[in-house]
CSV table of C-alpha atoms and ligand atoms in Angstrom, one decimal:
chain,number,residue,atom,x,y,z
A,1,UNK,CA,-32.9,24.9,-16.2
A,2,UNK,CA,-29.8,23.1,-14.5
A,3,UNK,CA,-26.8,24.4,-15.6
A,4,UNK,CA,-23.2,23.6,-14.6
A,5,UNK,CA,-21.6,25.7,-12.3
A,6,UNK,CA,-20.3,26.0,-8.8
A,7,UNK,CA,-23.1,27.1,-6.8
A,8,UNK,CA,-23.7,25.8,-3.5
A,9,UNK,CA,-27.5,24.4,-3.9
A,10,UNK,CA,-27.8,20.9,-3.1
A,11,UNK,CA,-29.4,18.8,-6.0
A,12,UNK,CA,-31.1,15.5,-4.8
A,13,UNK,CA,-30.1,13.9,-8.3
A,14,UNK,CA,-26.9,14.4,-7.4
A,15,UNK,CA,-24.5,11.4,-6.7
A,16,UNK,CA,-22.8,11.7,-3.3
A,17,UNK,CA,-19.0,11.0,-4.1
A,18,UNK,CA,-18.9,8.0,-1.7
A,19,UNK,CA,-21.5,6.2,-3.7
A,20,UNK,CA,-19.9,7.0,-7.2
A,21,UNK,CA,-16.5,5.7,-5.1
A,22,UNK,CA,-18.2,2.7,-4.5
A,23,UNK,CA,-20.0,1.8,-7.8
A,24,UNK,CA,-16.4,2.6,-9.9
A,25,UNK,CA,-14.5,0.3,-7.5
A,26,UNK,CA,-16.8,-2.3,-7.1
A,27,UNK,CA,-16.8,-2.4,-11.1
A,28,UNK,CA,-12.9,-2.1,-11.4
A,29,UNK,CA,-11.8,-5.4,-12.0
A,30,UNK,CA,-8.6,-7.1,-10.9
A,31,UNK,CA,-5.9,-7.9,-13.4
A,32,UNK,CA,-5.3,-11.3,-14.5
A,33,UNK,CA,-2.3,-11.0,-16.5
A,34,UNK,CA,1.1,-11.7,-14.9
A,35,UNK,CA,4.9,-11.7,-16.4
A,36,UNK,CA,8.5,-12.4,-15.1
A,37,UNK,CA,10.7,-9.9,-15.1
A,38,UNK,CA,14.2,-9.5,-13.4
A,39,UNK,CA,14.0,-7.8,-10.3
A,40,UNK,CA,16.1,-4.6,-11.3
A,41,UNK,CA,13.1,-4.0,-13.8
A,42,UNK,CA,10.3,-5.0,-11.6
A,43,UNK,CA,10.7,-1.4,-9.5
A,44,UNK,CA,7.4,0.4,-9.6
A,45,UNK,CA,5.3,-2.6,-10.8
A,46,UNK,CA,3.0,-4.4,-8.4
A,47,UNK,CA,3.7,-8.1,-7.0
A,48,UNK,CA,1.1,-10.6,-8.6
A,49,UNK,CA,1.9,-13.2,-6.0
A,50,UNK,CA,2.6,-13.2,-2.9
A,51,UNK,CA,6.3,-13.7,-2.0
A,52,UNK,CA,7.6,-16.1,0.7
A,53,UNK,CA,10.4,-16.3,2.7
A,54,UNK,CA,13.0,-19.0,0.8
A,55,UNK,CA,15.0,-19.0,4.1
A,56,UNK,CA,15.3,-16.7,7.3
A,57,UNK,CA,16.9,-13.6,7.7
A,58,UNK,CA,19.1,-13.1,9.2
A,59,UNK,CA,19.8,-17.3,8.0
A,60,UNK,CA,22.2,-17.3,11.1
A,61,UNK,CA,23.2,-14.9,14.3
A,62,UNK,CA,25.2,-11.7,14.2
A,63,UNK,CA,26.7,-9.2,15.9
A,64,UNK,CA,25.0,-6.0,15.7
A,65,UNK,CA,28.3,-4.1,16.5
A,66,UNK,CA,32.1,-3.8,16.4
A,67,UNK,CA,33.3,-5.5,19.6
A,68,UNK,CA,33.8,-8.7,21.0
A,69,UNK,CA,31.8,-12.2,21.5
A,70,UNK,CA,31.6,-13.2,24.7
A,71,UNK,CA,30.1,-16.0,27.5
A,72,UNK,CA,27.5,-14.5,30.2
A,73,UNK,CA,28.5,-16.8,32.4
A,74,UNK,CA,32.4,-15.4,32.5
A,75,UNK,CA,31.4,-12.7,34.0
A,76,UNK,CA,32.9,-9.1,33.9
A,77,UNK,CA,36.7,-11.7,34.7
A,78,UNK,CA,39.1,-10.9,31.8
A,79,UNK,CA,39.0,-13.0,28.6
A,80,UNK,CA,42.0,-14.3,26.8
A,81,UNK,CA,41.2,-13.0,22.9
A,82,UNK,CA,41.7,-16.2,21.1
A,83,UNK,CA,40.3,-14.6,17.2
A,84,UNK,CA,38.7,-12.3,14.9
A,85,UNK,CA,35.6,-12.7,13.4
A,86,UNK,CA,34.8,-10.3,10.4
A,87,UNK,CA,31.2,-10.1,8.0
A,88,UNK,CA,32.2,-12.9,5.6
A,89,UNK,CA,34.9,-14.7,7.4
A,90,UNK,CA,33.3,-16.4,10.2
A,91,UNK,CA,35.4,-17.5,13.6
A,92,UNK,CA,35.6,-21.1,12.9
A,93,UNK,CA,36.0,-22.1,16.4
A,94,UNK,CA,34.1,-22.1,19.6
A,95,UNK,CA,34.2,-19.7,22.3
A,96,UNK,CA,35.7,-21.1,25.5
A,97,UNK,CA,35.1,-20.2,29.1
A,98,UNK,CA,37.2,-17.1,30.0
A,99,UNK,CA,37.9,-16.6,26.3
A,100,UNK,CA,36.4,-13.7,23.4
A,101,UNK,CA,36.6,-13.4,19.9
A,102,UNK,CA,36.9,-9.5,18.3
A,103,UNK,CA,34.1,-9.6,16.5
A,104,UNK,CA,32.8,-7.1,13.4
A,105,UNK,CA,28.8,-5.3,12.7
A,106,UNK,CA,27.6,-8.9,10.4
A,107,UNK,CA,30.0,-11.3,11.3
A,108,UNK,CA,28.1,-14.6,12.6
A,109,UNK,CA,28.2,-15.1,16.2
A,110,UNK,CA,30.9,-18.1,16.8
A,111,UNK,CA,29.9,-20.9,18.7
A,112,UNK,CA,30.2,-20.8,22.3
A,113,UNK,CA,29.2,-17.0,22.4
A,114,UNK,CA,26.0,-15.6,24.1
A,115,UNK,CA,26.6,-12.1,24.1
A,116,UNK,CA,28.6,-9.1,21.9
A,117,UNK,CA,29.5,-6.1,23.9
A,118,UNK,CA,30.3,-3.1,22.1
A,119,UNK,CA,33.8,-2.3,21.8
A,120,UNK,CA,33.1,1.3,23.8
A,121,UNK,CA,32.6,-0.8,26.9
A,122,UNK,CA,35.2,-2.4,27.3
A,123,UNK,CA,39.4,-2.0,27.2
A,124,UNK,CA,41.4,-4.9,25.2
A,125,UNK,CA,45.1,-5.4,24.5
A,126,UNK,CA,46.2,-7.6,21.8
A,127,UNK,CA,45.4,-10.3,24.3
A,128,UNK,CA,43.2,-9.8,27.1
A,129,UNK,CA,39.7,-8.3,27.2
A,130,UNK,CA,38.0,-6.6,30.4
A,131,UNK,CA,34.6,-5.5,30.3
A,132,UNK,CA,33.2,-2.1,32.0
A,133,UNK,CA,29.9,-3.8,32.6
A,134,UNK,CA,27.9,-7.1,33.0
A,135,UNK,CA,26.8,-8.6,29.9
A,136,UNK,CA,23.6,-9.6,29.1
A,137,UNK,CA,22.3,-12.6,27.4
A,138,UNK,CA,22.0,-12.1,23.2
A,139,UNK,CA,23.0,-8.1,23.9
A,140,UNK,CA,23.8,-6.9,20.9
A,141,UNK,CA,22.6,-10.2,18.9
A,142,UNK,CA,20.4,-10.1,15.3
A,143,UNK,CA,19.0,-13.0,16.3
A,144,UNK,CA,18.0,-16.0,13.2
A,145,UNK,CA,15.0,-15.3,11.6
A,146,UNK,CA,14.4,-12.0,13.2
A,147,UNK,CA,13.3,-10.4,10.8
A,148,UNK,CA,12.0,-13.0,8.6
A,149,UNK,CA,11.7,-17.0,9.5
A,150,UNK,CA,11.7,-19.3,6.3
A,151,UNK,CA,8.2,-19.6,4.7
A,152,UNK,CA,7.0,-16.1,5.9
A,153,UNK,CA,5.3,-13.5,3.8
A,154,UNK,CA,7.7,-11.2,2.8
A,155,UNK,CA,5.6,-9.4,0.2
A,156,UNK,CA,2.0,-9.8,-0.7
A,157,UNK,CA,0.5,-10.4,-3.7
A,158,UNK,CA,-0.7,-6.7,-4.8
A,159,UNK,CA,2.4,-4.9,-3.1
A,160,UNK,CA,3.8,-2.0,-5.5
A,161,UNK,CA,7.5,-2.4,-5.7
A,162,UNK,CA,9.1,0.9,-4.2
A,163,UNK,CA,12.6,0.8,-3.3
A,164,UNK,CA,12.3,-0.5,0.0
A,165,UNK,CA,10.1,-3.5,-1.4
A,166,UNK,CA,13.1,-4.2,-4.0
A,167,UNK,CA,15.5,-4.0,-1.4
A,168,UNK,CA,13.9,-6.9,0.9
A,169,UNK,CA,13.3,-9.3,-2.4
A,170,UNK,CA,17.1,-8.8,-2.9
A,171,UNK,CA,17.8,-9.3,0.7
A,172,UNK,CA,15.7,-13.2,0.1
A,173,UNK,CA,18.1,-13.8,-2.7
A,174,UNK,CA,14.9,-13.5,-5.5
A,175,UNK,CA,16.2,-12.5,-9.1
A,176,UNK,CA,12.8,-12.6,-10.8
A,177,UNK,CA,9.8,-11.6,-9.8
A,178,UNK,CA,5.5,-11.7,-11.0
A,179,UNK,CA,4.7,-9.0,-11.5
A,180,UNK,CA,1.4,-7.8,-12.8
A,181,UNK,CA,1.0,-6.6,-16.6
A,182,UNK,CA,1.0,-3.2,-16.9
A,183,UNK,CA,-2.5,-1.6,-17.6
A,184,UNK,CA,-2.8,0.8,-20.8
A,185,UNK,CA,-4.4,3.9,-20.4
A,186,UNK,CA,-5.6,6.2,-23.4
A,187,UNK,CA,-6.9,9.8,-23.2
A,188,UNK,CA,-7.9,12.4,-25.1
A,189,UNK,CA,-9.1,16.3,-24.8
A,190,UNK,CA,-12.3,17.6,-26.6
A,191,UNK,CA,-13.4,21.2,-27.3
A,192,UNK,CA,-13.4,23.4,-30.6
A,193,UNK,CA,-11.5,26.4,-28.5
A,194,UNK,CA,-8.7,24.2,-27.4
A,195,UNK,CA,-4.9,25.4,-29.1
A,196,UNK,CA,-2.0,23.4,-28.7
A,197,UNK,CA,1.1,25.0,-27.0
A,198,UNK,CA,3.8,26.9,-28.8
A,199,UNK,CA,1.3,29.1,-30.7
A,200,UNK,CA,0.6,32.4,-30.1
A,201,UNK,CA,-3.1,32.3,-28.6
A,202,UNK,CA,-6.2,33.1,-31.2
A,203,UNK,CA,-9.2,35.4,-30.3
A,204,UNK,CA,-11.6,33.0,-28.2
A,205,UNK,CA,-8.8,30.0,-27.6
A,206,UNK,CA,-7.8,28.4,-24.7
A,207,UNK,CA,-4.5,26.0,-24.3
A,208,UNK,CA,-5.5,22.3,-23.9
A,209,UNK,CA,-3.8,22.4,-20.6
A,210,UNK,CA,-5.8,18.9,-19.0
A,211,UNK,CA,-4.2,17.1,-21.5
A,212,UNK,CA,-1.3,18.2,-20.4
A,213,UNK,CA,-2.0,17.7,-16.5
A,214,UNK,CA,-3.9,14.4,-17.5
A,215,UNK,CA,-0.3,13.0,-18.8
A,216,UNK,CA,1.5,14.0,-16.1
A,217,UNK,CA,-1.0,12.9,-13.7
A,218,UNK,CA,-0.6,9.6,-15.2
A,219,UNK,CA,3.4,9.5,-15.7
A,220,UNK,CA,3.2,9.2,-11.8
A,221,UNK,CA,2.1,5.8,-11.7
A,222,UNK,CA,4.0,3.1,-13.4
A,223,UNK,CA,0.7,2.7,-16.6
A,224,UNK,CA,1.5,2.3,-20.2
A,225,UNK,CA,0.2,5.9,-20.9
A,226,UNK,CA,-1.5,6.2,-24.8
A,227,UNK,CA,-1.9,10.4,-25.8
A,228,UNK,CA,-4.2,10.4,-28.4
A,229,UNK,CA,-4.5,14.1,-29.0
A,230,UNK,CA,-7.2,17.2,-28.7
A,231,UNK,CA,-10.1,16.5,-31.0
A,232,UNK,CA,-12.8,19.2,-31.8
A,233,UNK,CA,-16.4,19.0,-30.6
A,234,UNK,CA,-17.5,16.9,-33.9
A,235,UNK,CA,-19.3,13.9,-32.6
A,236,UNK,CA,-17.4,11.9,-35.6
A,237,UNK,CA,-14.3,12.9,-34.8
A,238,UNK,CA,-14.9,11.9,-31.6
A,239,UNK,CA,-17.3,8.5,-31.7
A,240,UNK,CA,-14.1,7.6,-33.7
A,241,UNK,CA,-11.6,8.2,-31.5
A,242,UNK,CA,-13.2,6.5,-28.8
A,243,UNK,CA,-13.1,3.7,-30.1
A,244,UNK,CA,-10.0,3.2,-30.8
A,245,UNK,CA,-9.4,4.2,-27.4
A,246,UNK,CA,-11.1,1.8,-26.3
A,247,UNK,CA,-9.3,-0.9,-29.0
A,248,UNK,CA,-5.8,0.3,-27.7
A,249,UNK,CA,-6.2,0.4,-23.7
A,250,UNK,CA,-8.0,-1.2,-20.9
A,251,UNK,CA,-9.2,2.1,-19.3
A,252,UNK,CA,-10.0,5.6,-21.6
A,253,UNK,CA,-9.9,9.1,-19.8
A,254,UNK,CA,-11.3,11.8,-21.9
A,255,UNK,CA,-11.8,16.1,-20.7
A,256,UNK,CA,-14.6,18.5,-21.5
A,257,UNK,CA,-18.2,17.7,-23.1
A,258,UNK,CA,-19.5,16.1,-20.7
A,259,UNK,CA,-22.1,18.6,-19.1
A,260,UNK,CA,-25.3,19.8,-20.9
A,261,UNK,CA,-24.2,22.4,-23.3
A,262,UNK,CA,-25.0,22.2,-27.1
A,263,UNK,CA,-21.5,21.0,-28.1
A,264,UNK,CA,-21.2,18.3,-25.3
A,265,UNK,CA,-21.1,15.4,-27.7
A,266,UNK,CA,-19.4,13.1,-25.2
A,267,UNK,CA,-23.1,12.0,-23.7
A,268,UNK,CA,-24.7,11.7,-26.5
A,269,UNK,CA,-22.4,9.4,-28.2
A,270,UNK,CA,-21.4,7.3,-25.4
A,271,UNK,CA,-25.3,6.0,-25.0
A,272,UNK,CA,-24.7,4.7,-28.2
A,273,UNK,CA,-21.3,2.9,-28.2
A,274,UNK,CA,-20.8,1.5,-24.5
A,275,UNK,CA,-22.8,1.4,-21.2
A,276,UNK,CA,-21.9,5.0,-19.1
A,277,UNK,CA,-23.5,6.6,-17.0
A,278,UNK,CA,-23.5,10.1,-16.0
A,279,UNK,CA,-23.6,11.6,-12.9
A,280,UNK,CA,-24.1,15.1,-11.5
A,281,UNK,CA,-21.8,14.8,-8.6
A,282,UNK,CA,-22.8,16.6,-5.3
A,283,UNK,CA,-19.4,18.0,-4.8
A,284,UNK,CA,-17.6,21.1,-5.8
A,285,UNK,CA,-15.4,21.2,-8.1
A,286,UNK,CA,-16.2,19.0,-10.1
A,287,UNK,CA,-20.3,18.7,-11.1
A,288,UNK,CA,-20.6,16.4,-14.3
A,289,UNK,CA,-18.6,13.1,-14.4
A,290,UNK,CA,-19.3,10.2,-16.9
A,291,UNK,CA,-18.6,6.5,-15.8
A,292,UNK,CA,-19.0,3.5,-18.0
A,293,UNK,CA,-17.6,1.3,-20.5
A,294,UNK,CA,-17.0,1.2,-24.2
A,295,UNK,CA,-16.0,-2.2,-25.4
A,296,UNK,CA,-14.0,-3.8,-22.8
A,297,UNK,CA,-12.3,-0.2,-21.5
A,298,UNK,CA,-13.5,1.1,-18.9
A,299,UNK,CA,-14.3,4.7,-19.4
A,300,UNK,CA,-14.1,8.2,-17.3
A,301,UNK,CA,-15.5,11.0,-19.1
A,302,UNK,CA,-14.0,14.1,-16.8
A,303,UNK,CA,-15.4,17.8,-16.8
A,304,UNK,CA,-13.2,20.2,-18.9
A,305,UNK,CA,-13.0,22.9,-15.9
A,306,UNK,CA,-9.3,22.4,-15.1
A,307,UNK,CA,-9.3,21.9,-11.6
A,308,UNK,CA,-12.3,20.0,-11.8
A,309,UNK,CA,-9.8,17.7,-14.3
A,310,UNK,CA,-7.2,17.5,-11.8
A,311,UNK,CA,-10.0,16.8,-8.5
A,312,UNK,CA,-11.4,14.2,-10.5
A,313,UNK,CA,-8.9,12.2,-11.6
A,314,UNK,CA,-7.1,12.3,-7.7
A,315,UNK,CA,-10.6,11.0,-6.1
A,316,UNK,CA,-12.0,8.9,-8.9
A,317,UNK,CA,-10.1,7.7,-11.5
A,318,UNK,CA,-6.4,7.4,-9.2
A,319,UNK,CA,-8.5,4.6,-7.1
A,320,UNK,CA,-9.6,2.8,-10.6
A,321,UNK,CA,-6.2,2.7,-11.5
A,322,UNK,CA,-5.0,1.5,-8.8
A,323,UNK,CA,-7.3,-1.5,-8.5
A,324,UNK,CA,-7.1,-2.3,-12.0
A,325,UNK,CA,-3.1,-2.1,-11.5
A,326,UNK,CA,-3.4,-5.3,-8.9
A,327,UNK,CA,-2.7,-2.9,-6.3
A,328,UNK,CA,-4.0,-3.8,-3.0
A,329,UNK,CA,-6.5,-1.2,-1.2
A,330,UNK,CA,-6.8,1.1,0.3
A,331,UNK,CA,-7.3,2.3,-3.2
A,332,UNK,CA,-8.2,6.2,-2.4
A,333,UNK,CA,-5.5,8.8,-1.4
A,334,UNK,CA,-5.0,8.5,2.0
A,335,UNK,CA,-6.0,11.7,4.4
A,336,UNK,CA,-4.7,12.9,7.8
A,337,UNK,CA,-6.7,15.5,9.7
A,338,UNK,CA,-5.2,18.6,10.4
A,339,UNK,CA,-6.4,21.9,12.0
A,340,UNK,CA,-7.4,24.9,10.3
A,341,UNK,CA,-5.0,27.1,10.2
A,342,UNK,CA,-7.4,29.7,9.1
A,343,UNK,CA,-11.0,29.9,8.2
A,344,UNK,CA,-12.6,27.6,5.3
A,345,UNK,CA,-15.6,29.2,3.9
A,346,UNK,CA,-18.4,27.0,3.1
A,347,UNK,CA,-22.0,26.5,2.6
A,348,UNK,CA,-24.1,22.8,2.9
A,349,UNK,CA,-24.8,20.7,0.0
A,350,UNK,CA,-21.6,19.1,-1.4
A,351,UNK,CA,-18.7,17.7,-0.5
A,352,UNK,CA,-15.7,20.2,-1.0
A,353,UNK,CA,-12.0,19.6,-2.4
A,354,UNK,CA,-11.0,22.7,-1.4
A,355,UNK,CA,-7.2,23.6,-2.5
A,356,UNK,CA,-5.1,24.2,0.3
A,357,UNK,CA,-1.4,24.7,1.5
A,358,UNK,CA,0.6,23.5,4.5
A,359,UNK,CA,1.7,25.8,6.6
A,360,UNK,CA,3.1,25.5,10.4
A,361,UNK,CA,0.8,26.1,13.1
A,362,UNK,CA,1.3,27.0,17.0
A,363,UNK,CA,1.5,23.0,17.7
A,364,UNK,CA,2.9,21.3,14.9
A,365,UNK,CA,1.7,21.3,11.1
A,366,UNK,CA,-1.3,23.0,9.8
A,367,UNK,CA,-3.7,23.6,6.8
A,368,UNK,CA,-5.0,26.8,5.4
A,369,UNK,CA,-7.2,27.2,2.3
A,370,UNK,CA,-5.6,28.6,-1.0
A,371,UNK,CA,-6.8,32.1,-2.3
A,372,UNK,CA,-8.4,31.2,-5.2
A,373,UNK,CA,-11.1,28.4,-5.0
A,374,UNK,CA,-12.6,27.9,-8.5
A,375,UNK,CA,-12.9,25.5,-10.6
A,376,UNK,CA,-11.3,27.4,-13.5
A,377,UNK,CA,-8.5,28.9,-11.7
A,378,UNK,CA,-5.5,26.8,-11.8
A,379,UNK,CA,-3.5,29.2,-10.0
A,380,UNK,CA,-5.2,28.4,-6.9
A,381,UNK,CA,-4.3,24.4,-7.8
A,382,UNK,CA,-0.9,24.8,-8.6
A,383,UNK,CA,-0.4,26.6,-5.5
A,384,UNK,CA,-2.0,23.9,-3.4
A,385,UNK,CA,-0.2,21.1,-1.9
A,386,UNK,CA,-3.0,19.1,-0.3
A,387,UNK,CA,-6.7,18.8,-1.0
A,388,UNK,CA,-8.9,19.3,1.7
A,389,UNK,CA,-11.8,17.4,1.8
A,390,UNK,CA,-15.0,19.2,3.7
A,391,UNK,CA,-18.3,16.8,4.4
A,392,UNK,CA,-21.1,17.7,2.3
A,393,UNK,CA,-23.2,18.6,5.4
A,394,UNK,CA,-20.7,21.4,6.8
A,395,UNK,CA,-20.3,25.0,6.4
A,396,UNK,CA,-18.4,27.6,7.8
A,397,UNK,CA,-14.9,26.2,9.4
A,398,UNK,CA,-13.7,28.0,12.3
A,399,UNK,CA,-9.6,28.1,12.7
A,400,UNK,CA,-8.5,25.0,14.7
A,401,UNK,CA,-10.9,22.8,13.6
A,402,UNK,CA,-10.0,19.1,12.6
A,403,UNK,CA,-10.2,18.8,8.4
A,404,UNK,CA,-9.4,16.0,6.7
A,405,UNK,CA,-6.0,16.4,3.9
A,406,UNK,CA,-4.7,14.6,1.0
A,407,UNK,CA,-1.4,15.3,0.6
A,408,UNK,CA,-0.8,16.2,-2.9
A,409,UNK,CA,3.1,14.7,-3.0
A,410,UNK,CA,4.6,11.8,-1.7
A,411,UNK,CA,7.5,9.7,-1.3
A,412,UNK,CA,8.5,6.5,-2.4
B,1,AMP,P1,-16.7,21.5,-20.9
B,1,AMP,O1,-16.6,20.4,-19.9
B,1,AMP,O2,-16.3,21.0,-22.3
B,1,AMP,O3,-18.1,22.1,-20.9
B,1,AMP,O4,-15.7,22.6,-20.5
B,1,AMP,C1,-15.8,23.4,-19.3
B,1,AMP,C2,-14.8,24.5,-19.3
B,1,AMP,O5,-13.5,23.9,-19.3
B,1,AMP,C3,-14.8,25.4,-20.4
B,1,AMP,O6,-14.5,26.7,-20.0
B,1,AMP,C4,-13.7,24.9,-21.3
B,1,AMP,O7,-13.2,25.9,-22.2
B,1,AMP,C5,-12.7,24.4,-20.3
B,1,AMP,N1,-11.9,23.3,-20.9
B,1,AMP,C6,-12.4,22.2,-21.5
B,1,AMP,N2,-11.4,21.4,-21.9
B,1,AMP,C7,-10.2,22.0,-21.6
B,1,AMP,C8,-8.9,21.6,-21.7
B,1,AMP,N3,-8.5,20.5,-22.4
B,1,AMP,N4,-7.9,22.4,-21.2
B,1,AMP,C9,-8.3,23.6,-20.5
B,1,AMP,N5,-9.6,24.0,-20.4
B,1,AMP,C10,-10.5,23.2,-20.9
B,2,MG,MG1,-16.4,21.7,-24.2
């Protein structure tokens, strides 16, 4: 009899975690909803339409340093300083052979000028200017339009609003801003042995620790995040709460009961009030995964393993999200390859996540497996800063060998 567990065999009616990528993303649909907001409350959300240019930037030329606006054609001759031109108070004149104006980092270029030499390269009194060196045409210019020219895309539709991204709308002058509505996620943990924190543990507990990870999985992107609770193994209890789930949210997480022991109720009920499928996935950790729908929520039924939780919801349920949040792919978390730092034990079959830390190597950054590798240990998890993914085909990885890494923690 099949049973769930992280041995190494290869099952045939297993679903290779490319395919399962492929079915949940080609099913995740878009969102449709858009709403206003004011920019300062936009941060985070994503762009539903793409965002234009309303005029150039820079919408005139200036001088990229402190120093003095100058002809070419004059030379290295000395200039007569006839002005000052600051960031915000333009020189309102024009720049005359064998004259300068003293000009500041932002202040436009006056008319007349071709050129800004830095202050360092040259010597000035209060009235004369002599250069060290030749000019060059537009040195030290921020040309019009060089970064954007009017009418350019300046965001696209699907962009999530980081900082940087709020910076540049505000740098266009844009107030408000389309944003997509945010999704609403609900989740909930199943098993009979699960205890809620801040009691002292019973004989044959556990801590309901994934719904703990699951929120703070989900606090990290910008979702309208619904907690509804640990229910026991009672298939009531939990056909209930499932649906209203699935009345409340637009996408439904729950953890445990989805494998093939007696109390795994999750299954059996879900045949019954939505369209899911269930997969035994050919990677490790990670076996039993269910995908479908119940009403008009999309559903991910995760294995209760811990790890498995946590592996799950990075390589399945983060790319959902992210394409049902308007985001624009690439959907999955992006991986750099790294050497091995030190050996990664494996046998063929599945695809591995295998936890693993950073470390530095002889030539730059490296990867080397965490200690402990099960699916149940979260030591081995929490000690990890990357996952390391490992091609169901490979085994044994030698040290300095190319693996591919998901970096666990990012900026924005
Ligand atoms: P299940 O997927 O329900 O068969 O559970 C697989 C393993 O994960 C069992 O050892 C469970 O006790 C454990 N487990 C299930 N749910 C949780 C949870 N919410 N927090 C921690 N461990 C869990
Ligand atoms: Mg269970």
């Amino acid at each position: 009899m099949a049973t769930c567990c992280d041995d190494n065999e290869h099952d045939p009616n297993a679903k290779s975690v490319e395919e399962a990528l492929a079915i949940i993303l080609a099913q995740s649909r878009s969102p449709e909803e858009s709403m206003i907001l004011p920019l300062d409350l936009a941060l985070d959300r994503v762009l539903a339409r793409d965002l234009l240019a309303p005029q150039a930037i820079p919408a005139w030329p200036n001088s990229a340093m402190d120093g003095y606006a100058v002809r070419v054609a004059d030379g290295i001759s000395p200039r007569k300083i006839v002005g000052s031109a600051y960031a915000g108070r333009p020189y309102v004149g024009t720049v005359l052979a064998g004259t300068a104006v003293r000009i500041m980092t932002g202040a436009p270029l006056p008319e007349g000028a071709d050129a800004v030499v830095a202050q360092e390269q040259c010597t000035a009194d209060d009235q004369t200017l002599q250069l060290t060196h030749y000019p060059k045409q537009q040195e030290n210019i921020r040309g019009i339009g060089e970064d954007l020219a009017c009418g350019d895309l300046a965001l696209a539709a699907g962009t999530w609003l980081r900082p940087s991204r709020i910076a540049l709308a505000a740098s266009l002058g844009v107030a408000e801003i389309e944003v997509f509505r945010p999704l609403r996620v609900a989740f909930f943990s199943t098993g009979d042995e699960l205890q809620g924190l801040g009691e002292s543990l019973r004989f044959g507990n556990i801590y309901d620790s994934n719904r703990h990870s699951l929120l703070a999985l989900l606090r990290r992107l910008p979702l309208e995040v619904y907690d509804l609770g640990r229910i026991p193994d009672d298939q009531e209890r939990i056909a209930e709460t499932l649906q209203r789930a699935a009345r409340m949210a637009d996408l439904v997480i729950t953890s445990g009961g989805v494998s093939v022991g007696d109390a795994d109720y999750i299954a059996r009920l879900l045949r019954d009030l939505g369209s899911v499928q269930f997969w035994k996935m050919n990677m490790k950790p990670g076996r039993p995964l269910a995908y479908g729908r119940i009403g008009d929520a999309d559903f991910f039924g995760l294995p209760g393993n811990p790890v498995s939780t946590i592996v799950t919801f990075y390589q399945f349920v983060r790319p959902a999200l992210l394409k049902r949040m308007g985001v624009h792919a690439p959907w999955t978390v992006p991986s750099i390859r790294l050497p091995a730092a030190e050996p990664f034990r494996k046998k063929a079959g599945r695809t591995d996540f295998q936890r693993g830390r950073l470390v530095a190597g002889e030539s730059g950054l490296a990867v080397a497996p965490v200690k402990a590798q099960s699916s149940h240990i979260l030591t081995g998890m929490a000690l990890a800063d990357c996952f390391v993914i490992l091609p169901a085909a490979a085994t044994d990885i030698p040290v300095g060998s190319l693996v591919d890494v998901q970096l666990l923690e990012g900026l924005v």
